[in-house]
CSV table of N, CA, C and O in Angstrom, one decimal:
chain,number,residue,atom,x,y,z
A,604,ASP,N,-12.5,12.3,8.4
A,604,ASP,CA,-11.3,11.9,9.1
A,604,ASP,C,-10.3,13.0,9.3
A,604,ASP,O,-10.0,13.7,8.4
A,605,ALA,N,-9.8,13.1,10.5
A,605,ALA,CA,-8.8,14.1,10.8
A,605,ALA,C,-7.4,13.6,10.5
A,605,ALA,O,-7.2,12.4,10.7
A,606,LEU,N,-6.6,14.4,10.1
A,606,LEU,CA,-5.2,14.0,9.8
A,606,LEU,C,-4.5,13.9,11.2
A,606,LEU,O,-4.7,14.6,12.1
A,607,PRO,N,-3.6,12.9,11.2
A,607,PRO,CA,-2.8,12.8,12.5
A,607,PRO,C,-2.0,14.1,12.7
A,607,PRO,O,-1.5,14.7,11.8
A,608,ILE,N,-1.9,14.4,14.0
A,608,ILE,CA,-1.2,15.7,14.4
A,608,ILE,C,0.3,15.7,13.9
A,608,ILE,O,0.8,16.7,13.5
A,609,TRP,N,0.9,14.5,13.9
A,609,TRP,CA,2.3,14.5,13.4
A,609,TRP,C,2.5,14.8,12.0
A,609,TRP,O,3.4,15.4,11.5
A,610,LEU,N,1.4,14.4,11.2
A,610,LEU,CA,1.5,14.7,9.7
A,610,LEU,C,1.3,16.2,9.5
A,610,LEU,O,2.0,16.7,8.6
A,611,VAL,N,0.5,16.8,10.2
A,611,VAL,CA,0.3,18.3,10.1
A,611,VAL,C,1.6,19.0,10.5
A,611,VAL,O,2.0,19.9,9.8
A,612,ALA,N,2.2,18.6,11.6
A,612,ALA,CA,3.4,19.2,12.1
A,612,ALA,C,4.5,19.0,11.1
A,612,ALA,O,5.3,19.9,10.8
A,613,TYR,N,4.6,17.8,10.5
A,613,TYR,CA,5.7,17.5,9.5
A,613,TYR,C,5.5,18.4,8.3
A,613,TYR,O,6.4,19.0,7.8
A,614,SER,N,4.2,18.5,7.8
A,614,SER,CA,3.9,19.3,6.6
A,614,SER,C,4.3,20.8,6.9
A,614,SER,O,4.9,21.4,6.0
A,615,ASN,N,3.9,21.3,8.0
A,615,ASN,CA,4.3,22.7,8.3
A,615,ASN,C,5.8,22.9,8.4
A,615,ASN,O,6.3,23.9,8.0
A,616,GLY,N,6.5,21.9,9.0
A,616,GLY,CA,7.9,22.0,9.1
A,616,GLY,C,8.6,22.0,7.7
A,616,GLY,O,9.6,22.7,7.5
A,617,MET,N,8.1,21.2,6.8
A,617,MET,CA,8.6,21.1,5.5
A,617,MET,C,8.4,22.5,4.8
A,617,MET,O,9.3,22.9,4.1
A,618,SER,N,7.3,23.1,5.0
A,618,SER,CA,7.0,24.3,4.3
A,618,SER,C,7.9,25.4,4.9
A,618,SER,O,8.4,26.2,4.1
A,619,VAL,N,8.1,25.5,6.1
A,619,VAL,CA,9.0,26.4,6.7
A,619,VAL,C,10.5,26.2,6.2
A,619,VAL,O,11.2,27.2,5.9
A,620,SER,N,10.9,25.0,6.1
A,620,SER,CA,12.2,24.7,5.6
A,620,SER,C,12.4,25.1,4.1
A,620,SER,O,13.4,25.7,3.8
A,621,ARG,N,11.3,24.9,3.3
A,621,ARG,CA,11.4,25.3,1.9
A,621,ARG,C,11.5,26.8,1.8
A,621,ARG,O,12.2,27.4,1.0
A,622,ASP,N,10.7,27.5,2.7
A,622,ASP,CA,10.7,29.0,2.7
A,622,ASP,C,12.1,29.5,3.1
A,622,ASP,O,12.6,30.5,2.5
A,623,TYR,N,12.7,28.9,4.1
A,623,TYR,CA,14.0,29.3,4.5
A,623,TYR,C,15.0,29.2,3.3
A,623,TYR,O,15.8,30.1,3.1
A,624,LYS,N,14.9,28.0,2.6
A,624,LYS,CA,15.9,27.8,1.5
A,624,LYS,C,15.6,28.9,0.4
A,624,LYS,O,16.5,29.4,-0.2
A,625,ARG,N,14.4,29.2,0.1
A,625,ARG,CA,14.0,30.2,-0.9
A,625,ARG,C,14.6,31.6,-0.5
A,625,ARG,O,15.2,32.2,-1.4
A,626,LYS,N,14.5,31.9,0.8
A,626,LYS,CA,15.1,33.2,1.2
A,626,LYS,C,16.6,33.2,1.1
A,626,LYS,O,17.2,34.2,0.6
A,627,LYS,N,17.2,32.1,1.4
A,627,LYS,CA,18.7,32.0,1.3
A,627,LYS,C,19.1,32.0,-0.2
A,627,LYS,O,20.1,32.7,-0.5
A,628,ASP,N,18.3,31.4,-1.1
A,628,ASP,CA,18.6,31.4,-2.5
A,628,ASP,C,18.5,32.8,-3.0
A,628,ASP,O,19.3,33.3,-3.8
A,629,LEU,N,17.5,33.6,-2.6
A,629,LEU,CA,17.3,34.9,-3.1
A,629,LEU,C,18.5,35.8,-2.7
A,629,LEU,O,19.0,36.6,-3.4
A,630,LYS,N,19.0,35.6,-1.5
A,630,LYS,CA,20.1,36.4,-1.0
A,630,LYS,C,21.4,36.0,-1.8
A,630,LYS,O,22.2,36.9,-2.2
A,631,THR,N,21.6,34.7,-2.1
A,631,THR,CA,22.7,34.3,-3.0
A,631,THR,C,22.6,34.9,-4.4
A,631,THR,O,23.6,35.4,-4.9
A,632,ILE,N,21.4,34.9,-4.9
A,632,ILE,CA,21.2,35.5,-6.3
A,632,ILE,C,21.5,37.1,-6.2
A,632,ILE,O,22.1,37.6,-7.1
A,633,GLU,N,21.0,37.7,-5.1
A,633,GLU,CA,21.3,39.1,-4.9
A,633,GLU,C,22.8,39.4,-4.9
A,633,GLU,O,23.2,40.4,-5.6
A,634,VAL,N,23.5,38.7,-4.2
A,634,VAL,CA,25.0,38.9,-4.1
A,634,VAL,C,25.6,38.7,-5.5
A,634,VAL,O,26.5,39.4,-5.9
A,635,ALA,N,25.2,37.6,-6.2
A,635,ALA,CA,25.8,37.3,-7.5
A,635,ALA,C,25.4,38.4,-8.5
A,635,ALA,O,26.3,38.8,-9.3
A,636,LEU,N,24.2,39.0,-8.4
A,636,LEU,CA,23.8,40.1,-9.3
A,636,LEU,C,24.7,41.3,-9.0
A,636,LEU,O,25.0,42.1,-9.9
A,637,GLN,N,24.9,41.6,-7.7
A,637,GLN,CA,25.7,42.7,-7.3
A,637,GLN,C,27.2,42.6,-7.9
A,637,GLN,O,27.7,43.6,-8.4
A,638,LEU,N,27.7,41.4,-7.8
A,638,LEU,CA,29.1,41.2,-8.3
A,638,LEU,C,29.1,41.3,-9.8
A,638,LEU,O,30.0,41.9,-10.4
A,639,TYR,N,28.1,40.8,-10.5
A,639,TYR,CA,28.0,40.9,-11.9
A,639,TYR,C,27.9,42.4,-12.3
A,639,TYR,O,28.6,42.8,-13.2
A,640,TYR,N,27.1,43.2,-11.6
A,640,TYR,CA,27.0,44.6,-11.9
A,640,TYR,C,28.3,45.4,-11.7
A,640,TYR,O,28.7,46.2,-12.5
A,641,GLN,N,29.0,45.0,-10.6
A,641,GLN,CA,30.3,45.7,-10.3
A,641,GLN,C,31.3,45.5,-11.5
A,641,GLN,O,32.0,46.4,-11.8
A,642,ILE,N,31.3,44.4,-12.1
A,642,ILE,CA,32.2,44.1,-13.2
A,642,ILE,C,31.7,44.6,-14.5
A,642,ILE,O,32.5,45.1,-15.3
A,643,ASN,N,30.4,44.4,-14.8
A,643,ASN,CA,29.9,44.7,-16.1
A,643,ASN,C,29.2,46.0,-16.2
A,643,ASN,O,28.8,46.4,-17.3
A,644,LYS,N,29.0,46.7,-15.1
A,644,LYS,CA,28.3,48.0,-15.1
A,644,LYS,C,26.8,47.9,-15.6
A,644,LYS,O,26.3,48.9,-16.1
A,645,SER,N,26.3,46.7,-15.6
A,645,SER,CA,24.9,46.5,-16.0
A,645,SER,C,24.5,45.2,-15.4
A,645,SER,O,25.3,44.4,-15.0
A,646,TYR,N,23.2,44.9,-15.5
A,646,TYR,CA,22.7,43.6,-15.0
A,646,TYR,C,22.6,42.7,-16.2
A,646,TYR,O,22.5,43.2,-17.4
A,647,PRO,N,22.5,41.4,-16.0
A,647,PRO,CA,22.4,40.4,-17.1
A,647,PRO,C,21.1,40.7,-17.9
A,647,PRO,O,20.1,41.1,-17.4
A,648,GLN,N,21.2,40.6,-19.2
A,648,GLN,CA,20.0,40.8,-20.1
A,648,GLN,C,19.2,39.5,-20.1
A,648,GLN,O,19.7,38.4,-20.3
A,649,MET,N,17.9,39.7,-19.9
A,649,MET,CA,17.0,38.5,-19.9
A,649,MET,C,16.7,38.2,-21.3
A,649,MET,O,16.4,39.1,-22.1
A,650,PRO,N,16.6,36.9,-21.6
A,650,PRO,CA,16.2,36.5,-23.0
A,650,PRO,C,14.7,36.9,-23.2
A,650,PRO,O,13.9,37.0,-22.2
A,651,GLU,N,14.3,37.1,-24.5
A,651,GLU,CA,12.9,37.4,-24.8
A,651,GLU,C,12.0,36.3,-24.3
A,651,GLU,O,10.9,36.5,-23.9
A,652,ALA,N,12.4,35.0,-24.6
A,652,ALA,CA,11.6,33.9,-24.2
A,652,ALA,C,12.4,33.0,-23.3
A,652,ALA,O,13.5,32.6,-23.7
A,653,LEU,N,11.9,32.6,-22.2
A,653,LEU,CA,12.6,31.8,-21.3
A,653,LEU,C,12.4,30.3,-21.6
A,653,LEU,O,11.3,29.9,-21.8
A,654,SER,N,13.5,29.6,-21.8
A,654,SER,CA,13.5,28.2,-22.0
A,654,SER,C,14.6,27.5,-21.2
A,654,SER,O,15.7,27.7,-21.6
A,655,THR,N,14.2,26.9,-20.1
A,655,THR,CA,15.2,26.3,-19.3
A,655,THR,C,15.9,25.1,-19.9
A,655,THR,O,17.0,24.7,-19.4
A,656,ASP,N,15.4,24.6,-21.0
A,656,ASP,CA,16.1,23.5,-21.7
A,656,ASP,C,17.3,24.0,-22.4
A,656,ASP,O,18.3,23.2,-22.5
A,657,THR,N,17.4,25.2,-22.9
A,657,THR,CA,18.5,25.7,-23.7
A,657,THR,C,19.3,26.8,-23.0
A,657,THR,O,20.4,27.0,-23.4
A,658,GLN,N,18.8,27.5,-22.0
A,658,GLN,CA,19.5,28.5,-21.4
A,658,GLN,C,19.1,28.7,-19.9
A,658,GLN,O,18.0,28.3,-19.6
A,659,PRO,N,20.0,29.3,-19.1
A,659,PRO,CA,19.7,29.5,-17.7
A,659,PRO,C,18.6,30.6,-17.6
A,659,PRO,O,18.5,31.5,-18.5
A,660,TRP,N,17.9,30.7,-16.5
A,660,TRP,CA,16.9,31.7,-16.4
A,660,TRP,C,17.4,33.0,-16.0
A,660,TRP,O,16.8,34.0,-16.1
A,661,ILE,N,18.7,33.1,-15.6
A,661,ILE,CA,19.4,34.4,-15.5
A,661,ILE,C,20.7,34.2,-16.2
A,661,ILE,O,21.7,33.7,-15.6
A,662,PRO,N,20.8,34.5,-17.5
A,662,PRO,CA,22.0,34.2,-18.3
A,662,PRO,C,23.2,35.0,-17.8
A,662,PRO,O,23.0,36.2,-17.4
A,663,GLY,N,24.4,34.4,-17.8
A,663,GLY,CA,25.6,35.1,-17.5
A,663,GLY,C,26.0,35.1,-16.0
A,663,GLY,O,27.1,35.5,-15.7
A,664,LEU,N,25.2,34.5,-15.1
A,664,LEU,CA,25.6,34.5,-13.7
A,664,LEU,C,26.4,33.3,-13.4
A,664,LEU,O,27.5,33.4,-12.7
A,665,ALA,N,26.0,32.1,-13.8
A,665,ALA,CA,26.7,30.9,-13.5
A,665,ALA,C,27.7,30.5,-14.6
A,665,ALA,O,27.3,30.7,-15.8
A,666,PRO,N,28.8,30.0,-14.4
A,666,PRO,CA,29.4,29.7,-13.0
A,666,PRO,C,30.3,30.8,-12.5
A,666,PRO,O,30.9,30.6,-11.5
A,667,GLU,N,30.5,31.9,-13.2
A,667,GLU,CA,31.4,32.9,-12.8
A,667,GLU,C,31.0,33.6,-11.5
A,667,GLU,O,31.8,33.9,-10.6
A,668,PHE,N,29.7,34.0,-11.3
A,668,PHE,CA,29.3,34.7,-10.2
A,668,PHE,C,28.5,33.9,-9.2
A,668,PHE,O,28.3,34.4,-8.0
A,669,ILE,N,28.1,32.8,-9.6
A,669,ILE,CA,27.3,31.9,-8.7
A,669,ILE,C,27.6,30.5,-9.2
A,669,ILE,O,27.7,30.3,-10.5
A,670,SER,N,27.8,29.5,-8.4
A,670,SER,CA,28.2,28.2,-8.9
A,670,SER,C,27.2,27.6,-9.8
A,670,SER,O,27.5,27.0,-10.8
A,671,ALA,N,25.9,27.7,-9.4
A,671,ALA,CA,24.8,27.2,-10.2
A,671,ALA,C,23.6,28.0,-9.8
A,671,ALA,O,23.4,28.4,-8.6
A,672,LEU,N,22.7,28.2,-10.7
A,672,LEU,CA,21.4,28.9,-10.4
A,672,LEU,C,20.6,28.0,-9.5
A,672,LEU,O,20.4,26.8,-9.9
A,673,PRO,N,20.0,28.5,-8.4
A,673,PRO,CA,19.2,27.6,-7.5
A,673,PRO,C,17.9,27.2,-8.2
A,673,PRO,O,17.4,27.9,-9.1
A,674,VAL,N,17.3,26.2,-7.7
A,674,VAL,CA,16.0,25.7,-8.1
A,674,VAL,C,15.1,25.7,-6.9
A,674,VAL,O,15.5,25.6,-5.7
A,675,ASP,N,13.8,25.9,-7.2
A,675,ASP,CA,12.8,25.9,-6.1
A,675,ASP,C,12.9,24.6,-5.4
A,675,ASP,O,12.8,23.5,-6.0
A,676,PRO,N,12.9,24.6,-4.0
A,676,PRO,CA,13.0,23.3,-3.3
A,676,PRO,C,11.8,22.4,-3.5
A,676,PRO,O,11.9,21.2,-3.3
A,677,LYS,N,10.7,22.9,-3.9
A,677,LYS,CA,9.5,22.1,-4.1
A,677,LYS,C,9.5,21.6,-5.5
A,677,LYS,O,8.7,20.7,-5.8
A,678,ASN,N,10.3,22.1,-6.4
A,678,ASN,CA,10.3,21.7,-7.8
A,678,ASN,C,11.3,20.5,-7.9
A,678,ASN,O,12.5,20.6,-7.6
A,679,SER,N,10.8,19.4,-8.5
A,679,SER,CA,11.7,18.3,-8.6
A,679,SER,C,12.6,18.2,-9.8
A,679,SER,O,13.4,17.4,-10.0
A,680,SER,N,12.3,19.2,-10.7
A,680,SER,CA,13.2,19.2,-12.0
A,680,SER,C,14.3,20.2,-11.8
A,680,SER,O,14.5,20.8,-10.7
A,681,SER,N,15.0,20.5,-12.8
A,681,SER,CA,16.1,21.5,-12.7
A,681,SER,C,15.7,22.9,-13.1
A,681,SER,O,16.6,23.7,-13.4
A,682,GLU,N,14.5,23.1,-13.2
A,682,GLU,CA,14.0,24.5,-13.6
A,682,GLU,C,14.3,25.5,-12.4
A,682,GLU,O,14.3,25.1,-11.3
A,683,GLY,N,14.5,26.7,-12.8
A,683,GLY,CA,14.7,27.7,-11.8
A,683,GLY,C,13.4,28.2,-11.2
A,683,GLY,O,12.4,27.5,-11.3
A,684,TYR,N,13.4,29.3,-10.5
A,684,TYR,CA,12.3,29.8,-9.8
A,684,TYR,C,11.2,30.4,-10.8
A,684,TYR,O,10.1,30.7,-10.4
A,685,ILE,N,11.6,30.7,-12.0
A,685,ILE,CA,10.7,31.3,-13.0
A,685,ILE,C,9.9,30.2,-13.7
A,685,ILE,O,10.4,29.3,-14.1
């Protein structure tokens, strides 16, 4: 059985929309990292083990340099892109 054409078009549109949001999120993170660097003269230190339950995936950025760390649009939880 073939998928209806509208379903294929809808799926492709959703994929393009998610990719657009990802690119926008990356630009937002880039700007926040630049601001962080200007003030601290270094980038945030990454934790040895990432655990989104207890700490953000880029510690030190939110809320001072970015309101909240973005999440992948396809991810239904509050986990970051990592």
